Short mmCIF file of C-alpha atoms in Angstrom, two decimals:
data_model
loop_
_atom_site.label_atom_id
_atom_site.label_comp_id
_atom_site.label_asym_id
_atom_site.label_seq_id
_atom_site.Cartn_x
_atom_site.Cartn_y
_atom_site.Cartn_z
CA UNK A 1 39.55 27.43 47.11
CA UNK A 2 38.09 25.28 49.75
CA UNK A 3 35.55 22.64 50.05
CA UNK A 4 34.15 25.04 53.10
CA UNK A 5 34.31 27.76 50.67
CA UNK A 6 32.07 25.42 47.83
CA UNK A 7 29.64 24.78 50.88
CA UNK A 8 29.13 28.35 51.51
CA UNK A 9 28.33 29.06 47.84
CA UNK A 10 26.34 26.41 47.71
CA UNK A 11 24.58 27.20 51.19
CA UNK A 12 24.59 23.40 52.42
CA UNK A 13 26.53 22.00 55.11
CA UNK A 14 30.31 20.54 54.33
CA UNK A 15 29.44 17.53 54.89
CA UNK A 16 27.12 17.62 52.16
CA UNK A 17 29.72 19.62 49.98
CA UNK A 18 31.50 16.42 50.54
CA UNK A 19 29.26 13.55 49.62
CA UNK A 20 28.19 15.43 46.45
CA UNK A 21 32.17 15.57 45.15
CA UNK A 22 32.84 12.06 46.66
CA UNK A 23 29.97 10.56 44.48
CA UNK A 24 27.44 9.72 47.09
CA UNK A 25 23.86 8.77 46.49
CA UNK A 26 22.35 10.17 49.52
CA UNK A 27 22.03 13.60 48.16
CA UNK A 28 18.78 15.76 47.29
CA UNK A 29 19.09 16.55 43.70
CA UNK A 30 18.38 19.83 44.33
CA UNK A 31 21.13 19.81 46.93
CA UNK A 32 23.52 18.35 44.44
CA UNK A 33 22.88 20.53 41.43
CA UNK A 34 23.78 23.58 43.74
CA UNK A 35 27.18 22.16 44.73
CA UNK A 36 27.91 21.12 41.24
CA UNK A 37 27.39 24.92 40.46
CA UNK A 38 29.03 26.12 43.06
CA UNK A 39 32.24 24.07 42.41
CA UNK A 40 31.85 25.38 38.62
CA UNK A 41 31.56 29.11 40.22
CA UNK A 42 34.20 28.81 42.38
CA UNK A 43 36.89 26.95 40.17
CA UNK A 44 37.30 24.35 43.34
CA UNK A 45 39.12 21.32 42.66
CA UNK A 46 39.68 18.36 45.06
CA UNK A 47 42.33 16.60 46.16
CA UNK A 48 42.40 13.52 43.64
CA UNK A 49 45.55 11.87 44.88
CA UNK A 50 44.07 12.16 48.07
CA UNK A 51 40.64 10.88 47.56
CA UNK A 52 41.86 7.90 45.31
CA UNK A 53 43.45 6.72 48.61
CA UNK A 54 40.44 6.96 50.37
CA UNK A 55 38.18 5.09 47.54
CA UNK A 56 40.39 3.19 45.83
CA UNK A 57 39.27 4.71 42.59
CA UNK A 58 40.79 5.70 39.37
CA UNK A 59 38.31 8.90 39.25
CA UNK A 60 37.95 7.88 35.48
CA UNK A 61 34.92 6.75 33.44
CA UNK A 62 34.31 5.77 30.08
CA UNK A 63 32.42 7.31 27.54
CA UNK A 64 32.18 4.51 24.31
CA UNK A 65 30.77 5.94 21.20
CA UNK A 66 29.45 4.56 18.14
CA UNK A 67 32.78 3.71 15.73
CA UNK A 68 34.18 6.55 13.69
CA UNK A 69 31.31 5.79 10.57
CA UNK A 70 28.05 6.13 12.68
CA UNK A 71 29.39 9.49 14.39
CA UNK A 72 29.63 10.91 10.70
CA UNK A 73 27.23 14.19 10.84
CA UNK A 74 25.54 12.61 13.65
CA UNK A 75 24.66 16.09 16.20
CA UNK A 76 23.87 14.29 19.01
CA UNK A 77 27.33 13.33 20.27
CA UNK A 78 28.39 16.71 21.33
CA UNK A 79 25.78 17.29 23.53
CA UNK A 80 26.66 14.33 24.69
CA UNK A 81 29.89 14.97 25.92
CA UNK A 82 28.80 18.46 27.17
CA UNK A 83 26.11 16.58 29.01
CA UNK A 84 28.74 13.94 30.96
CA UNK A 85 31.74 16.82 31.28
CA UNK A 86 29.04 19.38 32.70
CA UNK A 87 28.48 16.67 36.03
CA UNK A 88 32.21 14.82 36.15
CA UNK A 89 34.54 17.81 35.14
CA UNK A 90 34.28 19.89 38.80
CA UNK A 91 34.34 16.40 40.62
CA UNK A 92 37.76 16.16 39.58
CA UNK A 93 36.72 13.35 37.16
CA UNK A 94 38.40 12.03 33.83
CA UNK A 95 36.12 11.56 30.94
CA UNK A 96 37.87 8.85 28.40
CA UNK A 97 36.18 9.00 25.45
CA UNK A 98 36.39 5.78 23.54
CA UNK A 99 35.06 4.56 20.08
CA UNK A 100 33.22 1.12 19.51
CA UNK A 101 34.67 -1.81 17.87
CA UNK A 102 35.72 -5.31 19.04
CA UNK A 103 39.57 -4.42 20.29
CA UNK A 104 37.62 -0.92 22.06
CA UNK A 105 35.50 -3.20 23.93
CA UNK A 106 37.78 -5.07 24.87
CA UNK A 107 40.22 -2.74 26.02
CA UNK A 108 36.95 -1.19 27.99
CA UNK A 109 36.35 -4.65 30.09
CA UNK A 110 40.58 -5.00 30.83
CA UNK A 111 40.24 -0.98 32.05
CA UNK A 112 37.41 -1.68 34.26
CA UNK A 113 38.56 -4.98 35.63
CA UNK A 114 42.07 -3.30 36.31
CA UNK A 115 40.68 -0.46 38.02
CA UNK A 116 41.67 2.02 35.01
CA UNK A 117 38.31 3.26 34.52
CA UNK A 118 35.91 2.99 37.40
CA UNK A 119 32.44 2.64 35.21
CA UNK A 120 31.19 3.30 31.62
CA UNK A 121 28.85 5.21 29.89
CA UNK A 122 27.38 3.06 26.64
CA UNK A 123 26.13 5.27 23.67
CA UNK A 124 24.40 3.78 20.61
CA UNK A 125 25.46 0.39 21.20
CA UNK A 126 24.29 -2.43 18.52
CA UNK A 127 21.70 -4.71 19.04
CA UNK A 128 23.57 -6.90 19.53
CA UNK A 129 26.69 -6.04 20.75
CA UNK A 130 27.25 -8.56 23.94
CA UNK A 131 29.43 -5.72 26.10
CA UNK A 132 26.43 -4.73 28.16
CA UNK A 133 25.86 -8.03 29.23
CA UNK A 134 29.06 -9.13 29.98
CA UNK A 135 29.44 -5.73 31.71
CA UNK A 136 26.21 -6.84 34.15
CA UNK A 137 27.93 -10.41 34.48
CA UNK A 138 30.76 -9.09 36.05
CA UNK A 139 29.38 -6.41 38.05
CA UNK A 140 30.91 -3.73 36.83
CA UNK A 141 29.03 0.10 36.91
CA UNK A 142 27.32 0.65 33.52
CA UNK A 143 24.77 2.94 32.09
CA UNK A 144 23.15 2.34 28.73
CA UNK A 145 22.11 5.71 26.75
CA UNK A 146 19.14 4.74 25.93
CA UNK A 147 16.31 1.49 26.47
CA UNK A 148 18.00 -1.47 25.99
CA UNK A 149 16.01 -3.78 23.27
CA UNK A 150 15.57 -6.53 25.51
CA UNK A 151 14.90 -6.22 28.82
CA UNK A 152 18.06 -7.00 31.00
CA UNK A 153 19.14 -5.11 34.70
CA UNK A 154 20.82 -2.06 33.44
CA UNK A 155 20.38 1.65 34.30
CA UNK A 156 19.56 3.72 31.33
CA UNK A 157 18.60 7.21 30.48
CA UNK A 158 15.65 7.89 27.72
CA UNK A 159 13.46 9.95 26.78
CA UNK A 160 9.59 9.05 25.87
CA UNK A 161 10.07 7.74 22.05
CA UNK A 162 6.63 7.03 22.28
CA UNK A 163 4.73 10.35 24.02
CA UNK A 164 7.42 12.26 21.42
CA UNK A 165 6.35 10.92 18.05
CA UNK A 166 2.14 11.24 19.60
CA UNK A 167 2.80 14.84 19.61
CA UNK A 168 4.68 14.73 16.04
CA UNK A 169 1.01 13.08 14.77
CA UNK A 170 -1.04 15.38 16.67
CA UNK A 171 0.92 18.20 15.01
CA UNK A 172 0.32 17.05 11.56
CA UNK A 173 -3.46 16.16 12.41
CA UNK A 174 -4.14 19.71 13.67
CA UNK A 175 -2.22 21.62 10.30
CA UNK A 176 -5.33 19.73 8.44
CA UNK A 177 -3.21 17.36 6.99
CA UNK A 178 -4.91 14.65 5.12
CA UNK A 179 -2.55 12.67 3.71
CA UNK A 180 0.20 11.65 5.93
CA UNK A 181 3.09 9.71 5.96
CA UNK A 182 6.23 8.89 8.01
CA UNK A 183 10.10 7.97 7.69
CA UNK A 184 11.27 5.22 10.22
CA UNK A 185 14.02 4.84 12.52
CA UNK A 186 15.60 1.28 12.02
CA UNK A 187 13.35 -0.91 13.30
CA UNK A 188 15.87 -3.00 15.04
CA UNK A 189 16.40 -0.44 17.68
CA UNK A 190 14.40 0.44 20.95
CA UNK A 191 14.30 4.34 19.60
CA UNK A 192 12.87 2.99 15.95
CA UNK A 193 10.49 1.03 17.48
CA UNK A 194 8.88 3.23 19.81
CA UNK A 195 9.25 6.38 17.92
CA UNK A 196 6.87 4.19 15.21
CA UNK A 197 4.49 2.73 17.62
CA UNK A 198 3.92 6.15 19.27
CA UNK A 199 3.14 7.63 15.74
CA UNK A 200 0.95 5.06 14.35
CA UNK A 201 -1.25 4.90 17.78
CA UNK A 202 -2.64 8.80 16.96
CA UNK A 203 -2.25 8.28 13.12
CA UNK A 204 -3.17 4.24 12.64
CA UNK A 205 -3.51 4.95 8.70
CA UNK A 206 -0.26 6.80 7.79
CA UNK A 207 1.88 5.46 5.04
CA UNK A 208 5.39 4.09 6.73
CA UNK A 209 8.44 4.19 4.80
CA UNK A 210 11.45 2.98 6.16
CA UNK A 211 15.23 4.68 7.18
CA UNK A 212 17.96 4.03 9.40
CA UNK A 213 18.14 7.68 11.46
CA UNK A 214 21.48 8.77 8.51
CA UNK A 215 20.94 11.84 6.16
CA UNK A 216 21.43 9.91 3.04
CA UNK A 217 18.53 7.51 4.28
CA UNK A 218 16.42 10.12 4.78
CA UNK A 219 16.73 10.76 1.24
CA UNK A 220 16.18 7.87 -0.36
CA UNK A 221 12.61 7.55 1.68
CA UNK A 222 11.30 10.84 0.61
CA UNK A 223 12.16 9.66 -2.63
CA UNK A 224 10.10 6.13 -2.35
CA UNK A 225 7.57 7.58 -0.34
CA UNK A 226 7.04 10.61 -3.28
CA UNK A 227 6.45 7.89 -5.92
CA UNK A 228 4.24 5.66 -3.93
CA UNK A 229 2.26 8.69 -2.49
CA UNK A 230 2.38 11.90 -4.63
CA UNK A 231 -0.12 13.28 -2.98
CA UNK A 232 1.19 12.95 0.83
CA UNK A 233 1.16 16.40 2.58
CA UNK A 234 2.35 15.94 5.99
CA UNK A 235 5.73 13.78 6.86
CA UNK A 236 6.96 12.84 10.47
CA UNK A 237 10.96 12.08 9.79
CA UNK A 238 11.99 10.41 12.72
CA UNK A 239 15.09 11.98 13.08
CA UNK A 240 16.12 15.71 12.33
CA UNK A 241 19.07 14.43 10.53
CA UNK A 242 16.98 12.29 8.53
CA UNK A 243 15.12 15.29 8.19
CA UNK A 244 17.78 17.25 7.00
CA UNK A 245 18.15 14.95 3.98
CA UNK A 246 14.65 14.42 3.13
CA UNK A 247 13.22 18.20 2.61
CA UNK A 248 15.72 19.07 0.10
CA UNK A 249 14.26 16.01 -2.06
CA UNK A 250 11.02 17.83 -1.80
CA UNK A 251 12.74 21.07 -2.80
CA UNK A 252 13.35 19.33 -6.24
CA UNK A 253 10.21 17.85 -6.91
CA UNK A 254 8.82 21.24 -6.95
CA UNK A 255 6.86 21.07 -3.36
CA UNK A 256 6.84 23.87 -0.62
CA UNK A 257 7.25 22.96 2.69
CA UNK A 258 5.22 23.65 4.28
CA UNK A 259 2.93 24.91 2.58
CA UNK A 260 2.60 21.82 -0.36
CA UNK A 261 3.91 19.15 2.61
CA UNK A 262 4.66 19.69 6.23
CA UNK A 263 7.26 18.65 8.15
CA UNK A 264 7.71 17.15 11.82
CA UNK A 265 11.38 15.82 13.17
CA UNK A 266 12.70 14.62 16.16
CA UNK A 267 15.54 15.15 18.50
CA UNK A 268 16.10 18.95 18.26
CA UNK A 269 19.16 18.82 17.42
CA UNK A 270 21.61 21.20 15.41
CA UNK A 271 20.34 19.70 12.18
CA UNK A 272 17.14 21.14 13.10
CA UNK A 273 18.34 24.99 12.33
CA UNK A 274 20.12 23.84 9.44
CA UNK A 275 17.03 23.07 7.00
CA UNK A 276 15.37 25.18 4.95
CA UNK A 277 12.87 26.17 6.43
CA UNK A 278 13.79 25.60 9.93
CA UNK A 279 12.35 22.25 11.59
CA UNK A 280 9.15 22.00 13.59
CA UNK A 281 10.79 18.86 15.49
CA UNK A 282 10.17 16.72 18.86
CA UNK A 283 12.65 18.10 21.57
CA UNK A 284 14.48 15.45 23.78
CA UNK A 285 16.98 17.01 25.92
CA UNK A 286 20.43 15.76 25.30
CA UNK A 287 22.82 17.53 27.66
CA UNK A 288 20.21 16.97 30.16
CA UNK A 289 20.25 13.25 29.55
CA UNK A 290 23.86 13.01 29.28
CA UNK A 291 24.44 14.74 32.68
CA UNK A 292 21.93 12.15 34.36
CA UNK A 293 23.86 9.19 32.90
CA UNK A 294 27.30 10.43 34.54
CA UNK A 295 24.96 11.31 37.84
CA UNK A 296 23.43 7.69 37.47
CA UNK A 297 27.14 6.16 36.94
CA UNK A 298 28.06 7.91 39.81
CA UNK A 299 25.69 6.66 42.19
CA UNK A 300 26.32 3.18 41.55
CA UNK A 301 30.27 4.28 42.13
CA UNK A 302 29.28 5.23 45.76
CA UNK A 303 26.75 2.26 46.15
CA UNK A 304 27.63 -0.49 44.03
CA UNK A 305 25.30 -3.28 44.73
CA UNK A 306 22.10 -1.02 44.67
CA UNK A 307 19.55 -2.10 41.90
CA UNK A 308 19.49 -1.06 37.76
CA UNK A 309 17.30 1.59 37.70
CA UNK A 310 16.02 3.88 34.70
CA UNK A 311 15.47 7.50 34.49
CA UNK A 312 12.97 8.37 31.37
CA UNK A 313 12.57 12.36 30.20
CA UNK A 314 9.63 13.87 28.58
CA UNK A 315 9.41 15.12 25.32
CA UNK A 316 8.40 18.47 24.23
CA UNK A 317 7.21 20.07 20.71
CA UNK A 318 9.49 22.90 19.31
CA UNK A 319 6.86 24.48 16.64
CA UNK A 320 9.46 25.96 13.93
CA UNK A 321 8.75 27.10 9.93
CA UNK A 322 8.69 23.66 8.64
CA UNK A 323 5.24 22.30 10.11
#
């Protein structure tokens, strides 16, 4: 198979064929997402040996996720990796997937500065972890997963925390709900924060109980927030995992979701379909996101000293059984 052959698929010139598997900016998006399906189609594969000669590239990146604790149950990470392999897989591209802790970061600065990896993706990174500023210091091709909590000149990929958990409150207020309540995200993050702010702006009187975006903390709020508010009848859980822990404590106490208490998560992820009922939940679009963070690596790959930049999705309501 032929890059002539990919072009043809594709219906774009070769010389576009080429820019698009060499990493180049200058490409339509439209453009590129049909060459990066017709490579897929056509089972194409360059010539790495040969273009690492011409670029000087180790046609490897980085993928660092959270250590091996906070991936525990966490559904996001999959369509993470889907998201990244989907874009860098039919450019011929090595995905290294890497977990977070001080000799991984490490090792992630020596690959990059010896031309190992050629940039890194960052996923769920700490507060404050200091590798994406000493990734900026040295100039090396990042992308954050997410805002970072301070501004600093990185590309990242989000979605809007904010718009999403406005359409979790006007989903409760228009089920009649009178009493309503939500479950944080930690509030030391960007996603906590926002998800929070966005809530309380189209329901300023709702009672806030706190969790940190695990199962098991999504358990222990429904718990406080059922003996401070018995009487609560509509919940926005800030996370579907979170979710996943919390409607099972209703279960117990004898109340019907949703008809005693409805239910709004977010993410719609996997742990969505795996309540009982099913979760009415905030959509961001994962794979989606993922794929942009490899395209956004790339383009700083094939122009290095263009400016951080950030790329924010919109959220969307999935209306399920639970709310």
């Amino acid at each position: 198979m032929t890059l002539e052959e990919v072009a043809r698929v594709a219906g774009v010139s070769r010389a576009t064929a080429s820019r698009v598997v060499n990493g180049a900016s200058s490409v339509d998006e439209s453009l590129r997402h049909a060459v990066e399906k017709a490579i897929s189609s056509t089972g194409y594969l360059p010539n790495i040996a040969a273009r690492s000669l011409v670029t000087r590239r180790a046609d490897a990146i980085g993928l660092l996720l959270p250590d091996e604790r906070r991936m525990d149950g966490d559904p996001h990470l999959a369509s993470v990796v889907s998201g990244v392999t989907r874009v860098v897989r039919p450019l011929g591209i090595h995905l290294v997937l890497m977990m977070t802790g001080p000799g991984t970061r490490e090792q992630a600065l020596s690959d990059l500065r010896c031309g190992r990896l050629d940039g890194v993706i960052l996923v769920h990174t700490d507060p404050a972890d200091p590798v994406p500023g000493r990734l900026i210091a040295a100039g090396l091709p990042v992308v954050l997963a997410g805002r970072p909590l301070k501004p600093m000149p990185i590309t990242y990929v989000d979605v809007n925390q904010t718009a999403g958990a406005a359409l979790a409150g006007r989903r409760l207020k228009s089920l009649r709900c009178g009493r309503i309540a939500t479950i944080t995200g930690p509030q030391d993050t960007p996603a906590g924060q926002d998800r929070l702010a966005g809530f309380l702006a189209e329901v300023p009187d709702a009672v806030v109980v706190h969790g940190d975006f695990t199962r098991q903390s999504g358990v222990r709020a429904m718990e406080q927030l059922l003996r401070c508010c018995p009487d609560v009848d509509g919940v926005f859980v800030a996370s579907d995992l979170m979710a996943n822990g919390a409607i099972p404590v209703l279960h117990r106490a004898g109340r019907k979701v949703p008809d005693d208490v409805a239910v709004v998560g977010f993410d719609d992820s996997s742990a969505a379909l795996t309540t009982e009922p099913e979760l009415t939940t905030v959509r961001q679009p994962i794979t989606d996101m993922a794929a942009e963070m490899a395209r956004q690596l790339l383009r700083q790959l094939a122009a290095p000293h263009s400016p951080a930049t950030s790329v924010v999705f919109e959220p969307s309501l999935v209306v399920r059984e639970s709310g």
